Coordinates of C-alpha atoms in Angstrom, one line a residue:
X277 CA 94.9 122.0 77.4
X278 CA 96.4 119.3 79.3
X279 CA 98.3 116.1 77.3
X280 CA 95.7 112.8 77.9
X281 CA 98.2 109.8 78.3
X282 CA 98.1 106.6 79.2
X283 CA 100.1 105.4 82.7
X284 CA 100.1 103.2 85.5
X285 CA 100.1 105.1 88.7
X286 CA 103.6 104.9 89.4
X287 CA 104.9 106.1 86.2
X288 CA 102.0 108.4 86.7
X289 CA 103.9 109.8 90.0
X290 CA 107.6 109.3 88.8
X291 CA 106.0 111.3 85.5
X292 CA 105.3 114.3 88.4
X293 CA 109.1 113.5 90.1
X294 CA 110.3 114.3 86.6
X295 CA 108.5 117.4 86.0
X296 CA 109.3 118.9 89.5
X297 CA 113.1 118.3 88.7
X298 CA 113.7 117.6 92.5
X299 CA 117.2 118.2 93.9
X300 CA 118.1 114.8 95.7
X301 CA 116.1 111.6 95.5
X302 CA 116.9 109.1 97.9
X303 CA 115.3 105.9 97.7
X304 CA 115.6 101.7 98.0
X305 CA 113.3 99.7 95.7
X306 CA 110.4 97.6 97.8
X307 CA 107.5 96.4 95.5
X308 CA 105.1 97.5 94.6
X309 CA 107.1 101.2 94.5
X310 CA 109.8 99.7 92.9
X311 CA 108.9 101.3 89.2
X312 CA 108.6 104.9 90.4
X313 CA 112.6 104.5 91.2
X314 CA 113.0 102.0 88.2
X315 CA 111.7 105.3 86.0
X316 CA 113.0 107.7 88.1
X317 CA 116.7 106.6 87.7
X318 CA 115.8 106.3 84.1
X319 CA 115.1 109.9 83.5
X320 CA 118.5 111.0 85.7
X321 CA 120.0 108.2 83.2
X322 CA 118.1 109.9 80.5
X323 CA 119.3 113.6 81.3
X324 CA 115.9 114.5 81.6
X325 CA 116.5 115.9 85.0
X326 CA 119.7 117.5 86.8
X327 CA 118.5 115.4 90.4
X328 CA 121.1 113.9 92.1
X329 CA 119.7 110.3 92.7
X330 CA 120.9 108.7 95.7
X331 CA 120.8 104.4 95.6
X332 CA 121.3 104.0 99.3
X333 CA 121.2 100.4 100.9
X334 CA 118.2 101.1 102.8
X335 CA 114.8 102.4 103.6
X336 CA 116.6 103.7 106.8
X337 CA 119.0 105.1 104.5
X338 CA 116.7 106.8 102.4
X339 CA 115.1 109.0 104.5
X340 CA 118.5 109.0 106.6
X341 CA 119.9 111.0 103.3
X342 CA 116.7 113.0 102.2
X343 CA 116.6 114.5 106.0
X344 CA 120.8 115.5 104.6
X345 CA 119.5 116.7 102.0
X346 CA 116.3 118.4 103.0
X347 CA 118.1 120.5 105.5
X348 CA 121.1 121.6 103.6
X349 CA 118.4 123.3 101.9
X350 CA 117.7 121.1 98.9
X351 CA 114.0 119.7 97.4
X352 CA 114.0 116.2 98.6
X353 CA 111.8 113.4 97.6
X354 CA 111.8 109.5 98.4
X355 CA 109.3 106.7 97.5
X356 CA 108.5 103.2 99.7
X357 CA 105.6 100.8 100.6
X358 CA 105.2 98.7 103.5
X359 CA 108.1 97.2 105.5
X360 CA 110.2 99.8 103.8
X361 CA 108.2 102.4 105.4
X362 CA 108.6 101.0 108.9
X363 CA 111.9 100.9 108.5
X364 CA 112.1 104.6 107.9
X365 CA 109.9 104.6 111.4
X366 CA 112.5 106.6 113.5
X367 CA 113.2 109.1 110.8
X368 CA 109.6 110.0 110.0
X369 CA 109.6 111.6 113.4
X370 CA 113.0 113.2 112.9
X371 CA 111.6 115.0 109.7
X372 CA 108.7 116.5 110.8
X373 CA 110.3 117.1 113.8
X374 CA 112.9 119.0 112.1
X375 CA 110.2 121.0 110.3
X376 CA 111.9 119.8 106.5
X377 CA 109.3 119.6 103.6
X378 CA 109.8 116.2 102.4
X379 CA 107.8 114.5 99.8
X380 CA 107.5 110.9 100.2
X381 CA 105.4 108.5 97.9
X382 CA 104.3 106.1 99.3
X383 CA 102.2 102.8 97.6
X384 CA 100.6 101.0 99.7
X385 CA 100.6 97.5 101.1
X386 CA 100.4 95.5 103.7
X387 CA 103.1 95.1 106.7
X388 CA 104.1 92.0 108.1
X389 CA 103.6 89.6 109.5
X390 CA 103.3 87.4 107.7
X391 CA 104.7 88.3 105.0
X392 CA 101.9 89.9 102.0
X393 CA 102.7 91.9 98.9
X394 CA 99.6 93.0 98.5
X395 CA 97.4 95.9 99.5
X396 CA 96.1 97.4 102.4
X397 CA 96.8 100.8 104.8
X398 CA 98.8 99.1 107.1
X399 CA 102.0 100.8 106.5
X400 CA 100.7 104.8 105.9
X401 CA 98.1 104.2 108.9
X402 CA 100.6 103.0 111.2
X403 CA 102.4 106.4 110.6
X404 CA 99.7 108.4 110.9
X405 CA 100.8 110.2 114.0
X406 CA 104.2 111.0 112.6
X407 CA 103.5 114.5 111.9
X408 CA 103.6 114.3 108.4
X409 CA 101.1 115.2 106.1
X410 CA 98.8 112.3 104.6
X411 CA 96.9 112.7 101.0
X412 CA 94.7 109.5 99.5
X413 CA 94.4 109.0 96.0
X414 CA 91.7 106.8 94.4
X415 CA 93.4 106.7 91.2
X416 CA 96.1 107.6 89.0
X417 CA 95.0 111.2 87.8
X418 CA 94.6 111.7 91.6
X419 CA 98.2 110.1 92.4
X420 CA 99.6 112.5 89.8
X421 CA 98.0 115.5 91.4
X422 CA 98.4 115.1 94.6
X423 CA 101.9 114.7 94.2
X424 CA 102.3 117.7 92.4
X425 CA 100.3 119.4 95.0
X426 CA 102.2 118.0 97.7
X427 CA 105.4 120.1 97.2
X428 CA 103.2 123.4 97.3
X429 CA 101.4 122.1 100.9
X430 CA 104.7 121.1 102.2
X431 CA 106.9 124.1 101.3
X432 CA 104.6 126.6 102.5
X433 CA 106.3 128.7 104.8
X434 CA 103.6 128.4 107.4
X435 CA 103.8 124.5 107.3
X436 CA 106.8 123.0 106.6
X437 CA 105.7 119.7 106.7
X438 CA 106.7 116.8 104.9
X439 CA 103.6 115.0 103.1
X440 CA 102.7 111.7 102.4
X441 CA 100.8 110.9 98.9
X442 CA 99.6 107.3 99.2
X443 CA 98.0 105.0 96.5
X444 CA 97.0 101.5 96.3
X445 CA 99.7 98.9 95.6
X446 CA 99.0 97.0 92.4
X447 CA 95.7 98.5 92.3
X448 CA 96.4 102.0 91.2
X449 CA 100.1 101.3 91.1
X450 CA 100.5 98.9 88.5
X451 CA 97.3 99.3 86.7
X452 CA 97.1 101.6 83.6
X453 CA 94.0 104.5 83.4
X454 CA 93.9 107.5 80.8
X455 CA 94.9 110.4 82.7
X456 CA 95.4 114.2 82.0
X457 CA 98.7 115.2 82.4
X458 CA 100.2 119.1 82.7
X459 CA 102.8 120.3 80.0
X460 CA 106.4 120.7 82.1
X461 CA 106.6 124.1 81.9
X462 CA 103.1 124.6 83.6
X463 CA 103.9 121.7 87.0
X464 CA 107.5 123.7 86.9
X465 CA 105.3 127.1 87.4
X466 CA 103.0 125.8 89.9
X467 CA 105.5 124.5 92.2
X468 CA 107.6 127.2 92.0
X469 CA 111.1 127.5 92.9
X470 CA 112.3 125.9 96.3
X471 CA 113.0 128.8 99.2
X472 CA 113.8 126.5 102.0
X473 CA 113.0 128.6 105.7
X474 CA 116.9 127.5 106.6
X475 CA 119.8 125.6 105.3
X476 CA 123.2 124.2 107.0
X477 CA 124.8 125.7 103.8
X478 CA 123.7 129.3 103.9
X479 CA 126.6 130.8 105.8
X480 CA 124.3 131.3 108.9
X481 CA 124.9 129.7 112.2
X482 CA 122.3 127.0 111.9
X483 CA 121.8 123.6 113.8
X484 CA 119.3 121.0 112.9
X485 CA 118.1 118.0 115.0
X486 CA 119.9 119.3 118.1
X487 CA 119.6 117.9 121.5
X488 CA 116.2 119.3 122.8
X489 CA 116.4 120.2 126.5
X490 CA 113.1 120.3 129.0
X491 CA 112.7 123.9 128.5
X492 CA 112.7 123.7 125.0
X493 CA 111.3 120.2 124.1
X494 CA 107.4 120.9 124.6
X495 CA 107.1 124.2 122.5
X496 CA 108.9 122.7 119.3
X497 CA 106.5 120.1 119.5
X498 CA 103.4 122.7 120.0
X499 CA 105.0 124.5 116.8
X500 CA 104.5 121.1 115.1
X501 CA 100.9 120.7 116.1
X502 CA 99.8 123.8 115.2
X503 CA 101.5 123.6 111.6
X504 CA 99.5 120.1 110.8
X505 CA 96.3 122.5 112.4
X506 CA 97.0 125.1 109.9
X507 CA 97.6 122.9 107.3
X508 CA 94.3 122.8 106.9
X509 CA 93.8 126.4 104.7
X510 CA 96.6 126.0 102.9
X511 CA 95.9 122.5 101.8
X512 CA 92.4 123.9 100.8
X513 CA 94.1 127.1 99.2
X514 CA 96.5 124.9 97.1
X515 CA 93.5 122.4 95.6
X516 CA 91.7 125.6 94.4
X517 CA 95.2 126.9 92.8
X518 CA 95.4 123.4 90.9
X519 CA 91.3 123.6 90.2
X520 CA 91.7 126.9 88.5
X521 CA 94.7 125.6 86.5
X522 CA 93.5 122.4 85.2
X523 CA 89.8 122.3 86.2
X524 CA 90.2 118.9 88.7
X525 CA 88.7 120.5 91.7
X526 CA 89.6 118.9 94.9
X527 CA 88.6 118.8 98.8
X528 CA 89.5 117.9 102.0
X529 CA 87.2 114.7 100.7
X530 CA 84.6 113.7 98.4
X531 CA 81.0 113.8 98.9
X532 CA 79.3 111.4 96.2
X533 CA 75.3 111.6 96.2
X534 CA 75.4 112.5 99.6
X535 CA 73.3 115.7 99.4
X536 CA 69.5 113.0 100.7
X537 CA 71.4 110.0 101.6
X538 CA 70.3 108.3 105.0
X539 CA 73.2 106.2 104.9
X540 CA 77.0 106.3 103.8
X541 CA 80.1 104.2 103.7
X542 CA 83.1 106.2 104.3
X543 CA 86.2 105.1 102.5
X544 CA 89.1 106.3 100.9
X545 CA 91.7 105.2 98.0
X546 CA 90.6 102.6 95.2
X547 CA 88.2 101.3 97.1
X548 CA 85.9 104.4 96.7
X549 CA 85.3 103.5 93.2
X550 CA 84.1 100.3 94.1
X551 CA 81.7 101.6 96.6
X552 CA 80.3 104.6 94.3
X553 CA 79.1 101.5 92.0
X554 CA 77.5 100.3 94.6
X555 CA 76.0 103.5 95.4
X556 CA 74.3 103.9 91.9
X557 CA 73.1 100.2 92.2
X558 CA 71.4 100.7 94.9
X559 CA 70.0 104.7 94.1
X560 CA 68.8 103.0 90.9
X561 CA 66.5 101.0 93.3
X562 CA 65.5 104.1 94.7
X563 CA 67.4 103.9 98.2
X564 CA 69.1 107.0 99.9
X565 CA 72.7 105.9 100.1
X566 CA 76.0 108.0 99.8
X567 CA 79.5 107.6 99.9
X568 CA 82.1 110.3 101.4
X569 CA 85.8 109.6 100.2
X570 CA 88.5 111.1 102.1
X571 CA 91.1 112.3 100.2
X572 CA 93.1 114.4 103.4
X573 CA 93.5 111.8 106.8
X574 CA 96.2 114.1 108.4
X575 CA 95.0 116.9 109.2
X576 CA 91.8 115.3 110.1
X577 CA 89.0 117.1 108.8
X578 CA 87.3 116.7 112.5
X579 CA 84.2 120.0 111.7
X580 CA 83.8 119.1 107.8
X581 CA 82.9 115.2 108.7
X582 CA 80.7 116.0 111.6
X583 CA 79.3 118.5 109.2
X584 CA 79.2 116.4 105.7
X585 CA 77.4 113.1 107.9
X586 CA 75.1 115.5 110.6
X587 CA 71.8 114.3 108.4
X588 CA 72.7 110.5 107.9
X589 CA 71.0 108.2 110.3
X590 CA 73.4 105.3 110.2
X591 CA 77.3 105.1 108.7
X592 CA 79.9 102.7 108.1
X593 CA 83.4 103.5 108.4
X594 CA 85.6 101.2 106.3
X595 CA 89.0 100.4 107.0
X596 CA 91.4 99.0 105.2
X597 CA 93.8 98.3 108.2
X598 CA 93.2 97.2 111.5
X599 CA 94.3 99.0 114.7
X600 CA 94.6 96.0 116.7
X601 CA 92.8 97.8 119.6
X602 CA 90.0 95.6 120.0
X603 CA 87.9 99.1 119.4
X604 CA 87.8 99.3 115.4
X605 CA 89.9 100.9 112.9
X606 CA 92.0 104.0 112.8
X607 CA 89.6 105.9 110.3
X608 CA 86.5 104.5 112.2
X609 CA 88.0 106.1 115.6
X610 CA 89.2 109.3 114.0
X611 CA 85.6 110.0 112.2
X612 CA 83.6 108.4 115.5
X613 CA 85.6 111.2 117.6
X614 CA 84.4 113.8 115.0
X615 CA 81.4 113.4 115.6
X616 CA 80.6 113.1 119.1
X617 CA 78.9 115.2 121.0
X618 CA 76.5 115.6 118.2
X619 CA 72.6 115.6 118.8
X620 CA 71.2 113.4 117.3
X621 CA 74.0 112.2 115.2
X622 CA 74.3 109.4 113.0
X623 CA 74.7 105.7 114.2
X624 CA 78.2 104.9 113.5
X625 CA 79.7 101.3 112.9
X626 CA 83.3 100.1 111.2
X627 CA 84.1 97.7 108.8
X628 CA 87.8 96.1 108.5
X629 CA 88.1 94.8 104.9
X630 CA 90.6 93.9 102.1
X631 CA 93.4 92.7 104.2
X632 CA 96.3 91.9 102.5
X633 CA 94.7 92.3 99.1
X634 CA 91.6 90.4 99.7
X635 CA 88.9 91.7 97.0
X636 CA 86.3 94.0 97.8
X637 CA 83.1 93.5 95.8
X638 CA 80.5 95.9 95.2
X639 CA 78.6 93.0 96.6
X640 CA 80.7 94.0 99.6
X641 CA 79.5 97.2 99.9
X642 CA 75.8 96.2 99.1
X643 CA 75.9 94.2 102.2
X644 CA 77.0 97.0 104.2
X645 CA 74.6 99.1 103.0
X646 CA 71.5 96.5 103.9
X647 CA 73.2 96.0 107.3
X648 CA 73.0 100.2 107.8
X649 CA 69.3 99.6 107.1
X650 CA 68.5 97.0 109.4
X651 CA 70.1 99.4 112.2
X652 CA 68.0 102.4 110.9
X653 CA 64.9 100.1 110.9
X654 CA 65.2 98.5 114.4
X655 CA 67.0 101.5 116.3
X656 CA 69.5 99.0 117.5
X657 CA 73.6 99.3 116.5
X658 CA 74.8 95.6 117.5
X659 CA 78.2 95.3 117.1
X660 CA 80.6 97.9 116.1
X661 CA 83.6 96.4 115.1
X662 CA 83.0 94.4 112.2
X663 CA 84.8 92.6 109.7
X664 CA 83.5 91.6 105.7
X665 CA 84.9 89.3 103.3
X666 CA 86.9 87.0 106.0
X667 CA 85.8 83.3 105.4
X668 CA 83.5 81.7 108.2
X669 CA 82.3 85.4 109.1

């Protein structure tokens, strides 16, 4: 039986830091991730766990020390939002790179500039080709449990990945929900102890980071794709551990009352709750609508999508960050890819919303939905890179 408590998503995930009991946490406050460290540093204060905490002077920094630490063989964890986690840019690459299972959470919010607090998938988007492992989370229970899953996905000895567990910045972040959390001794079990592959403090002759030559250079980067292709099954195996131990079943995304839907708004983080209201407003009315929530963005679950939308006739993809590629968003161009090819596959249209915290009403999503009928009803797409909610469009 699990404890029901009541937590704002970052204490949520620092309340998962502190029952993992990392080894090193390296990190430089940055709103709206600045509590995670704030009750992170507590519990080290505290005693409650043996980390070593490292207050560096810098996002840079942070990762700078967790790649130390990660390769001398230790657990290694970090936490940052926006402009903090473009400044960690450079290392992202060195990490995954360097194969070292790093958790990092991030909270998201928008990059400069100008300069915004607020939220939107600016900063985890723009690293989406990092080679790091990205899990959404719509809301705090799912924060908490994808971070406690994350260690399992990245540790695996077949991956060795680091992964990215991203939640809405003052949405899910500062807000407090009930959530279900499990007793120490059960996360402590499920995670397991850490068995790195390699350490520079094992006695072995072992270089990490080296100089990598033209004959070398292409296959280590081949390994790397084929571990985020992989990660697939064991990302898959790893929900259904967690389903069986605390009945929260998970997927590579959500499917909500998609099963006779002709049309569907794909989304993912908070937002998805705001679109499932929609949803039932509109089913209520008797109108075949769904919503499909991704929860896993790398790997891209390219077959499930094509799979999960084959029988829609229209769908809007909706991004909470634009690309700036005059061609839509970066979830819009990773599901459109997905799908093509496919007979007589949906119509397929994007949406950039919620910049910089703008609101997203379920009136938001109800206008979506009545624009994916009018292209059902007259055959015709129009534009496909749309925006909603900017004033004067």
């Amino acid at each position: 039986m699990g404890i029901r408590e009541r937590l704002s998503g970052n204490e949520a995930v620092a309340t998962a830091m502190r029952q993992i009991n990392p080894d090193v946490v390296a990190a430089y406050p940055i709103t709206p991730s600045t509590e995670v460290v704030h009750y992170f540093s507590q519990y080290v204060a505290d005693g409650k766990v043996d980390t070593e905490f490292v207050a560096v002077e810098s996002e840079h920094s942070a990762m700078s020390a967790c790649i130390g630490a990660s390769a001398a063989g230790g657990r290694t964890a970090t936490v940052t939002s926006a402009c903090g986690l473009a400044l960690m840019w450079e290392l992202l690459y060195v990490a995954s790179g360097a194969r070292l299972p790093i958790t990092l959470a991030v909270v998201n919010r928008a990059l400069s500039g100008p300069i915004n607090i607020n939220n939107d998938h600016s900063d985890s988007m723009g690293a989406r080709d990092s080679g790091w492992i990205q899990l959404y989370s719509e809301n705090n229970q799912e924060a908490y449990d994808n971070y406690i899953m994350s260690n399992r996905i990245a540790e695996h000895k077949d991956i060795l990945l680091p992964v990215m567990v991203c939640q809405d910045g003052f949405i899910t972040s500062h807000a407090i929900e009930n959530i279900e959390l499990l007793e120490d001794d059960k996360v402590k079990k499920f995670v397991g102890p850490y068995n790195p592959g390699f350490s520079l403090i094992s006695g072995k002759p072992t270089s990490v980071g080296p100089y990598d030559t033209v004959p070398f250079y292409f296959e280590h980067q081949y390994q790397r794709a084929r571990a985020m292709v992989d990660s697939k099954k064991v990302i898959l195996d790893v929900f259904k551990e967690f389903g069986q131990l605390t009945g929260r079943n998970y997927g590579l995304f959500e499917e909500y009352r998609m099963e006779d839907a002709e049309r569907a708004i794909i989304v993912l983080n908070s937002s998805a709750g705001t679109a499932k209201f929609a949803c039932d407003t509109l089913r209520a009315k008797g109108e075949k609508v769904g919503v499909l929530k991704l929860r896993v963005f790398r790997p891209f679950p390219m077959e499930e999508i094509a799979k999960a939308v084959s029988h829609l006739k229209a769908v809007a993809v909706m991004d909470k960050c634009d690309s700036f590629s005059a061609i839509g968003g970066p979830v819009f161009g990773d599901v459109r890819n997905s799908c093509y090819g496919m007979s007589n596959g949906p119509q397929i249209i994007n949406y950039i919303y919620g910049l910089g915290g703008r609101d997203v009403r379920v009136e938001d999503f109800t206008f979506v939905y009545e624009n994916l009928d009018e292209i059902i009803k007259t055959g015709k797409t129009g534009e496909i890179y749309r925006h909603v909610g900017v004033r004067g469009v």
